[in-house]
Coordinates of C-alpha atoms and ligand atoms in Angstrom, one line a residue:
M1 CA -28.8 -39.3 0.1
K2 CA -27.5 -36.0 -1.3
N3 CA -23.4 -35.8 -0.7
I4 CA -22.3 -32.5 -0.6
V5 CA -18.8 -31.3 -1.0
I6 CA -18.5 -27.4 0.6
L7 CA -15.0 -25.8 -0.8
G8 CA -14.5 -22.5 1.9
S9 CA -16.1 -24.4 4.7
T10 CA -15.0 -22.3 7.2
G11 CA -16.3 -19.0 5.7
S12 CA -19.7 -16.9 5.9
I13 CA -20.8 -18.7 2.5
G14 CA -19.7 -22.0 4.3
V15 CA -21.0 -21.5 7.4
N16 CA -23.9 -20.7 6.4
A17 CA -24.0 -23.7 4.1
V18 CA -23.2 -26.2 7.0
K19 CA -26.4 -24.9 9.0
A20 CA -28.8 -24.5 5.5
V21 CA -27.4 -28.3 5.3
K22 CA -28.7 -29.1 8.8
N23 CA -32.0 -27.2 8.0
L24 CA -32.6 -29.7 5.2
G25 CA -32.2 -32.7 7.7
K26 CA -32.4 -36.3 6.3
G27 CA -30.9 -37.4 3.5
W28 CA -27.9 -34.3 3.0
R29 CA -25.2 -35.3 4.3
V30 CA -21.6 -33.2 4.1
L31 CA -19.1 -35.6 2.6
G32 CA -16.1 -33.2 2.2
I33 CA -15.0 -29.4 3.6
A34 CA -12.1 -27.7 2.8
A35 CA -10.4 -24.8 4.1
N36 CA -7.4 -22.6 3.5
S37 CA -5.8 -22.5 7.1
N38 CA -8.2 -22.0 10.0
L39 CA -7.9 -25.0 11.6
E40 CA -9.9 -24.5 14.9
A41 CA -13.2 -24.1 12.4
L42 CA -12.0 -26.8 10.3
G43 CA -11.8 -28.8 13.7
A44 CA -14.8 -28.5 15.2
Q45 CA -16.9 -29.5 11.8
L46 CA -14.7 -32.5 11.0
R47 CA -16.4 -33.1 15.0
A48 CA -19.7 -31.7 14.0
L49 CA -20.0 -33.2 10.7
K50 CA -17.9 -36.2 10.3
P51 CA -17.6 -35.4 7.0
A52 CA -15.4 -38.8 4.8
Y53 CA -12.7 -36.1 3.0
V54 CA -11.0 -32.7 4.2
T55 CA -8.0 -30.9 3.1
V56 CA -6.3 -27.2 3.3
F57 CA -4.4 -25.4 1.0
D58 CA -2.1 -23.7 2.9
Y59 CA 1.0 -26.1 3.7
E60 CA 1.8 -26.0 7.1
A61 CA -2.1 -26.4 8.3
W62 CA -1.9 -29.2 6.0
K63 CA 1.1 -30.9 7.9
E64 CA -1.1 -29.8 11.2
L65 CA -4.2 -31.4 9.6
K66 CA -2.7 -34.6 8.4
A67 CA -1.4 -35.6 12.4
S68 CA -4.6 -34.2 13.9
A69 CA -7.2 -35.4 12.5
P70 CA -9.7 -37.6 13.2
R71 CA -9.6 -41.6 12.3
G72 CA -12.0 -42.4 9.2
V73 CA -11.3 -38.8 7.5
K74 CA -9.6 -39.0 4.5
V75 CA -6.4 -36.1 4.1
L76 CA -6.7 -34.7 1.0
P77 CA -3.0 -33.8 -0.6
P78 CA -2.7 -29.5 0.4
G79 CA -3.3 -26.6 -2.9
V80 CA -5.1 -26.8 -5.5
E81 CA -4.6 -30.7 -5.6
G82 CA -6.8 -31.2 -2.7
L83 CA -9.5 -28.9 -3.9
V84 CA -10.1 -30.5 -7.6
E85 CA -9.8 -34.2 -5.8
L86 CA -12.3 -33.3 -3.1
A87 CA -14.6 -31.2 -6.7
S88 CA -14.4 -34.4 -8.5
L89 CA -15.3 -37.3 -5.7
E90 CA -17.1 -39.7 -7.6
E91 CA -19.7 -40.1 -4.3
A92 CA -20.0 -35.9 -4.1
D93 CA -24.1 -34.9 -6.0
I94 CA -23.5 -31.3 -5.1
V95 CA -20.0 -29.0 -5.0
L96 CA -21.1 -26.0 -3.7
S97 CA -17.6 -23.9 -4.1
A98 CA -17.2 -20.2 -1.2
V99 CA -14.0 -20.2 -1.4
T100 CA -12.4 -16.5 -2.5
G101 CA -10.5 -15.6 -5.3
A102 CA -9.1 -16.9 -8.3
V103 CA -7.7 -20.1 -6.6
G104 CA -11.5 -21.3 -7.2
L105 CA -11.2 -21.9 -10.9
A106 CA -9.4 -25.1 -11.2
P107 CA -11.8 -26.9 -8.8
L108 CA -15.5 -25.1 -10.3
L109 CA -13.7 -26.9 -13.7
A110 CA -13.1 -30.1 -11.7
A111 CA -16.7 -29.4 -10.8
I112 CA -18.1 -29.4 -14.4
R113 CA -15.9 -31.7 -16.0
G114 CA -17.6 -34.0 -12.9
S115 CA -20.8 -33.3 -14.2
K116 CA -21.8 -32.3 -10.6
H117 CA -24.8 -30.0 -9.3
V118 CA -22.1 -27.0 -8.8
A119 CA -23.8 -24.7 -6.0
L120 CA -22.1 -21.0 -7.3
A121 CA -21.0 -18.6 -4.6
N122 CA -17.2 -18.1 -6.1
K123 CA -17.8 -15.6 -8.6
E124 CA -14.3 -14.7 -9.2
P125 CA -13.7 -17.6 -11.8
M126 CA -17.2 -16.9 -13.8
V127 CA -15.6 -13.1 -14.1
M128 CA -12.2 -14.9 -15.1
A129 CA -13.4 -16.7 -17.9
G130 CA -17.6 -17.3 -17.4
E131 CA -18.0 -17.7 -20.7
L132 CA -16.1 -20.6 -21.2
L133 CA -17.7 -22.7 -17.9
M134 CA -20.5 -22.1 -19.1
K135 CA -20.1 -24.2 -22.6
E136 CA -18.4 -26.7 -20.6
A137 CA -20.8 -26.5 -18.2
G138 CA -23.1 -27.1 -21.4
R139 CA -20.9 -29.6 -22.6
W140 CA -20.6 -31.8 -19.6
Q141 CA -24.0 -31.6 -18.7
A142 CA -22.8 -30.1 -15.3
R143 CA -26.0 -27.7 -13.9
I144 CA -24.4 -24.1 -12.4
I145 CA -27.0 -22.5 -9.9
P146 CA -25.5 -19.6 -8.4
V147 CA -25.5 -18.7 -4.3
D148 CA -24.6 -14.8 -4.6
S149 CA -28.5 -13.1 -3.8
E150 CA -28.6 -11.1 -7.1
P151 CA -27.4 -14.2 -9.6
S152 CA -29.7 -16.4 -7.5
A153 CA -32.5 -13.7 -7.8
I154 CA -32.0 -13.2 -11.8
F155 CA -32.1 -17.2 -11.7
Q156 CA -35.2 -17.6 -9.9
C157 CA -37.1 -14.8 -11.7
L158 CA -35.6 -16.6 -15.4
A159 CA -37.4 -19.9 -14.1
S160 CA -39.7 -19.7 -16.8
V161 CA -37.4 -18.9 -19.7
K162 CA -35.5 -21.7 -21.1
P163 CA -32.0 -21.9 -20.8
G164 CA -29.9 -19.7 -23.7
H165 CA -32.9 -18.2 -24.6
Y166 CA -32.6 -15.7 -21.9
D167 CA -31.3 -12.7 -24.0
D168 CA -34.4 -12.9 -26.1
A169 CA -36.5 -13.2 -23.5
V170 CA -35.3 -10.0 -21.2
S171 CA -35.0 -6.8 -22.2
R172 CA -33.5 -5.4 -18.9
V173 CA -32.2 -7.0 -15.7
F174 CA -32.0 -4.8 -12.6
L175 CA -28.7 -5.7 -10.6
T176 CA -29.0 -4.5 -7.4
A177 CA -26.8 -2.9 -5.2
S178 CA -27.0 -1.9 -0.9
G179 CA -24.3 0.8 -2.0
G180 CA -22.6 -0.2 0.9
P181 CA -21.2 1.6 4.0
F182 CA -19.8 4.8 2.1
Y183 CA -22.7 5.1 -0.5
K184 CA -23.8 8.2 1.6
T185 CA -20.4 9.9 2.5
K186 CA -19.9 12.9 1.6
G187 CA -16.4 14.3 0.8
S188 CA -13.4 11.9 -0.1
L189 CA -12.9 8.6 0.7
A190 CA -9.2 8.7 0.5
A191 CA -9.0 8.3 4.9
V192 CA -10.9 5.0 5.1
T193 CA -9.7 2.4 7.4
P194 CA -10.0 -1.1 7.0
A195 CA -12.1 -1.3 9.6
Q196 CA -14.6 1.0 8.3
A197 CA -14.6 -0.5 5.0
L198 CA -14.9 -3.7 6.8
K199 CA -18.2 -3.2 8.4
H200 CA -21.2 -3.5 6.2
P201 CA -24.8 -2.2 7.2
R202 CA -26.9 -5.1 5.5
W203 CA -24.5 -8.3 5.0
S204 CA -22.6 -10.3 7.2
M205 CA -19.5 -11.6 4.7
G206 CA -16.1 -12.6 4.5
P207 CA -13.2 -9.6 4.5
K208 CA -12.4 -9.0 0.2
I209 CA -15.9 -9.5 -0.8
T210 CA -17.1 -6.5 1.8
V211 CA -14.1 -3.9 0.5
D212 CA -15.6 -5.4 -2.6
S213 CA -19.1 -4.2 -1.7
A214 CA -17.4 -0.3 -0.3
T215 CA -16.2 -0.1 -3.7
L216 CA -18.8 -1.6 -5.9
M217 CA -16.7 -3.5 -7.2
N218 CA -18.2 -6.5 -6.2
K219 CA -21.2 -5.3 -7.9
G220 CA -19.3 -4.7 -11.5
L221 CA -17.7 -8.5 -10.9
E222 CA -21.4 -10.0 -10.6
A223 CA -22.6 -8.1 -13.8
I224 CA -19.6 -9.5 -15.4
E225 CA -20.9 -13.1 -13.7
I226 CA -24.7 -12.2 -14.8
K227 CA -23.6 -11.6 -18.2
N228 CA -21.8 -14.8 -18.5
L229 CA -24.5 -16.7 -16.8
F230 CA -27.8 -16.0 -18.2
S231 CA -25.2 -14.6 -22.0
L232 CA -27.4 -11.7 -21.7
K233 CA -25.6 -8.4 -23.5
L234 CA -23.8 -6.6 -21.2
S235 CA -26.0 -3.4 -22.3
K236 CA -28.8 -5.1 -20.6
I237 CA -27.7 -4.8 -17.2
E238 CA -28.5 -1.7 -15.4
V239 CA -27.3 -1.3 -12.0
V240 CA -29.5 -0.3 -9.6
I241 CA -28.5 1.1 -6.0
H242 CA -31.4 -0.3 -3.2
P243 CA -30.7 0.6 -0.1
Q244 CA -33.1 -1.8 1.2
S245 CA -31.6 -5.2 0.2
A246 CA -35.1 -6.4 0.0
V247 CA -35.5 -6.8 -3.8
H248 CA -32.3 -8.7 -4.6
S249 CA -33.0 -7.8 -8.3
A250 CA -35.1 -8.1 -11.0
V251 CA -35.7 -8.7 -14.8
E252 CA -37.6 -7.3 -17.5
F253 CA -39.2 -9.3 -20.1
K254 CA -39.4 -7.8 -23.6
D255 CA -43.3 -7.0 -23.1
G256 CA -41.9 -4.9 -20.3
S257 CA -43.3 -6.5 -17.6
V258 CA -40.7 -6.7 -14.3
L259 CA -40.4 -9.6 -12.1
A260 CA -38.3 -9.7 -8.5
Q261 CA -37.3 -11.3 -5.9
L262 CA -37.9 -10.5 -1.9
S263 CA -36.8 -11.8 0.9
V264 CA -34.5 -11.2 3.9
P265 CA -31.5 -10.5 3.3
D266 CA -29.5 -13.7 4.7
M267 CA -27.3 -15.9 2.7
K268 CA -29.2 -19.2 3.9
L269 CA -31.8 -18.4 1.6
P270 CA -29.7 -18.2 -1.8
I271 CA -27.0 -21.0 -0.6
Q272 CA -30.0 -23.4 0.1
Y273 CA -32.0 -22.9 -2.6
A274 CA -28.6 -23.6 -4.9
L275 CA -29.1 -27.0 -2.9
T276 CA -32.2 -27.9 -3.2
W277 CA -33.6 -26.4 -6.7
P278 CA -35.7 -26.9 -8.5
Q279 CA -37.4 -27.9 -5.2
R280 CA -37.8 -25.2 -2.3
A281 CA -37.4 -26.5 1.2
A282 CA -38.3 -24.0 4.5
S283 CA -35.3 -22.2 5.2
L284 CA -33.6 -20.9 8.5
A285 CA -34.1 -17.1 7.2
G286 CA -37.5 -15.5 8.9
P287 CA -39.7 -13.8 6.7
L288 CA -39.8 -10.9 4.9
D289 CA -42.3 -7.8 6.9
L290 CA -43.8 -5.8 4.1
F291 CA -45.2 -3.4 6.6
K292 CA -42.3 -2.9 8.4
L293 CA -40.4 -2.8 5.6
A294 CA -42.9 0.1 4.3
R295 CA -41.1 1.7 1.4
L296 CA -38.4 0.2 -1.3
D297 CA -36.1 3.1 -2.7
F298 CA -34.0 2.7 -5.6
A299 CA -31.4 5.4 -7.5
K300 CA -28.8 5.2 -10.1
P301 CA -25.0 4.5 -9.1
D302 CA -22.4 7.2 -8.7
F303 CA -19.9 5.7 -11.6
R304 CA -17.7 8.9 -11.2
R305 CA -17.5 7.7 -7.2
F306 CA -17.0 4.6 -7.3
P307 CA -14.6 4.4 -10.0
C308 CA -14.2 0.0 -9.6
L309 CA -17.8 -0.4 -11.2
E310 CA -16.8 1.6 -14.4
L311 CA -13.6 0.1 -14.4
A312 CA -15.4 -3.7 -14.2
F313 CA -17.8 -2.2 -16.5
Q314 CA -15.3 -1.6 -19.3
A315 CA -13.0 -4.7 -19.0
A316 CA -16.2 -7.0 -19.8
R317 CA -16.8 -4.7 -23.1
A318 CA -13.0 -5.4 -23.5
G319 CA -13.5 -8.5 -23.2
G320 CA -11.1 -11.4 -23.7
I321 CA -8.2 -11.0 -20.3
C322 CA -9.8 -8.3 -19.5
P323 CA -12.1 -9.4 -17.1
A324 CA -9.6 -11.7 -15.8
A325 CA -6.8 -9.3 -15.3
L326 CA -9.4 -6.6 -13.6
N327 CA -10.2 -9.4 -11.1
A328 CA -6.6 -10.0 -10.6
A329 CA -5.1 -6.8 -10.0
N330 CA -8.6 -5.8 -7.4
E331 CA -7.6 -8.8 -5.4
V332 CA -4.3 -7.4 -5.4
A333 CA -5.3 -3.9 -4.3
V334 CA -8.0 -5.1 -1.7
G335 CA -5.8 -7.4 -0.2
A336 CA -2.8 -4.6 0.1
F337 CA -5.9 -2.3 1.5
I338 CA -6.7 -5.0 3.9
S339 CA -3.0 -5.2 5.2
G340 CA -2.5 -1.3 5.6
K341 CA -0.6 -0.7 2.5
L342 CA -2.7 1.0 0.2
R343 CA -5.4 3.6 0.9
F344 CA -8.8 2.6 -0.7
T345 CA -8.4 5.4 -3.0
D346 CA -5.7 4.0 -4.0
I347 CA -7.4 0.5 -5.3
P348 CA -9.6 1.6 -8.4
D349 CA -6.0 3.2 -9.3
V350 CA -4.5 0.0 -9.2
V351 CA -7.1 -1.2 -10.9
E352 CA -7.0 1.2 -13.7
K353 CA -3.8 0.8 -14.5
T354 CA -3.6 -3.1 -14.8
L355 CA -6.2 -2.6 -17.4
A356 CA -4.2 -0.1 -19.0
A357 CA -1.6 -2.4 -19.8
C358 CA -4.0 -5.3 -20.9
R359 CA -6.0 -6.1 -24.8
G360 CA -8.7 -6.7 -25.2
D361 CA -10.3 -9.2 -27.5
S362 CA -14.1 -8.7 -28.7
R363 CA -13.6 -11.8 -30.8
S364 CA -13.4 -13.9 -27.5
S365 CA -11.0 -16.2 -28.0
L366 CA -10.4 -16.7 -24.7
T367 CA -9.3 -19.8 -23.4
I368 CA -8.9 -21.1 -19.8
A369 CA -5.1 -21.2 -19.7
G370 CA -5.4 -17.9 -21.1
A371 CA -7.1 -15.9 -18.6
V372 CA -5.1 -17.9 -15.6
E373 CA -2.1 -16.4 -17.5
A374 CA -3.6 -13.0 -17.5
D375 CA -4.2 -13.4 -13.8
G376 CA -0.2 -13.9 -12.8
W377 CA 0.6 -11.4 -14.7
A378 CA -2.2 -8.9 -13.7
R379 CA -1.1 -10.2 -9.8
Q380 CA 2.3 -9.4 -10.8
K381 CA 1.5 -5.8 -12.8
A382 CA -1.1 -5.0 -9.3
A383 CA 1.5 -5.7 -7.2
A384 CA 4.5 -3.5 -8.6
I385 CA 1.5 0.0 -8.8
S386 CA 0.8 -0.9 -5.1
E387 CA 4.3 -1.1 -4.4
I388 CA 4.5 2.4 -5.8
L389 CA 1.4 3.8 -4.4
R390 CA 2.8 2.4 -1.3
K391 CA 6.1 4.4 -1.3
R392 CA 4.0 7.1 -1.6
L393 CA 2.4 7.0 1.4
K394 CA 4.8 7.0 3.4
Ligands
NDP401 P1 -14.9 -15.9 3.2 O1 -13.5 -15.0 3.5 O2 -15.7 -15.8 4.6 O3 -14.1 -17.6 3.4 C1 -13.5 -17.8 2.8 C2 -13.5 -19.4 2.9 O4 -12.6 -20.0 1.7 C3 -12.6 -20.0 4.3 O5 -13.2 -21.0 4.3 C4 -11.5 -19.8 3.9 O6 -11.1 -20.8 4.7 C5 -11.6 -20.7 2.3 N1 -10.5 -20.1 1.6 C6 -9.9 -19.2 1.0 N2 -8.7 -19.3 0.9 C7 -8.7 -20.5 0.0 C8 -7.8 -21.5 -0.2 N3 -6.6 -21.2 -1.0 N4 -7.8 -22.6 -0.7 C9 -9.4 -23.2 -0.4 N5 -9.9 -22.7 0.6 C10 -9.6 -21.5 0.8 O7 -15.3 -15.5 2.5 P2 -16.7 -15.3 1.9 O8 -17.5 -16.8 2.6 O9 -17.7 -14.4 2.7 O10 -17.1 -15.4 0.1 C11 -16.7 -16.7 -0.6 C12 -17.0 -16.8 -1.8 O11 -18.5 -16.4 -2.1 C13 -16.2 -15.1 -2.7 O12 -16.5 -15.5 -3.9 C14 -17.2 -14.1 -2.6 O13 -17.0 -13.3 -3.3 C15 -18.8 -15.3 -2.5 N6 -20.0 -14.8 -2.2 C16 -19.9 -14.3 -0.8 C17 -21.1 -13.8 -0.1 C18 -21.5 -13.2 1.5 O14 -22.3 -13.2 2.0 N7 -20.2 -13.6 2.0 C19 -22.5 -13.2 -1.2 C20 -22.1 -14.0 -2.3 C21 -20.9 -14.3 -3.0 P3 -10.1 -20.0 6.1 O15 -11.0 -20.4 6.8 O16 -9.3 -21.6 6.3 O17 -9.7 -19.0 5.2
MG402 MG1 -23.8 -10.2 -3.5

């Protein structure tokens, strides 16, 4: 029996993960689930999955959960504490981390230190402190299997290379991006509304990552995630706009051979693979119809029109706390944009101004505590910058 803990079970990844677990059938069980505050969705999952453990982050929601949880399910503490407890459960074989944002760092670290098989969707901690997390994973013999479609594609292409030797074997990684909803939009993007940005042409995802896909920050975050996950030089990562989202990424080896992973754009596939790795099982994602697809287009990204992409590469090159600061500033700016307090084009502005106050460190003497501190500091800075920009909006 494989016991799975799903952090962020009510989200886009979480719901698809539950479907994947059901699809895998006998021998797979959801042991514990956690969300932020969506008790309606969580309640339905509690009834359907009958996990042994549950929690929510939000304290008000937690009090309600505590009062209403079905008998037989243990309600763990609210906040980070509960997430960490879930991720550390002795009985858990696999921890799927699918919460949004930096809040996933502590439970991810706990899962690693518990030597779990970690299925990782939550990319933000890998941006903040990925090198350190990979070192910890090595030390604790925890396996981190990427869930995100592009890192999963690269992971699959690298299957024949011994971990730790990826950079020797690889000359380039083609990190593909659909381009998001505005890639072909002409003129200024200043008037883009949250509703427009929340409509992704290919993927149905949670609000934060959908906006990140529209600014292309998502690709920047993925570039940093990939650099850290596979210990690759940043200069080897090439972002490629590929509107069909059929090639989920490709790897060029030093002999010039390029391996790519293709499939329909359906997250149920990489989620399931991250659970079953190194095995494969029939999935709920349909087959790829090459004849219907007919063509594959590739183009270079426009770094000037989508400055978030350039900012992410800059932060990665600077190193130290800069990626953590980039991520925090972006989380703040995207939140403000979604709630109508900032313009779409203010997002890179907030990130750039926050990064300007951040000193890099190419020696990479980063600590987890340092990344957490930088996250807090950058959030404050980004909130102050957002407030100045918001006043200008009026
Ligand atoms: P959603 O917004 O759809 O879901 C987020 C989930 O996390 C929800 O269950 C939410 O609970 C929960 N959550 C949010 N904050 C907290 C918190 N503080 N404590 C506990 N639970 C919390 O996001 P996605 O599923 O789209 O994305 C999740 C992660 O996966 C992100 O890091 C994203 O970048 C990554 N990812 C997502 C992809 C996708 O296709 N969606 C693809 C690749 C990566 P509640 O419902 O109560 O708010
Ligand atoms: Mg992705």
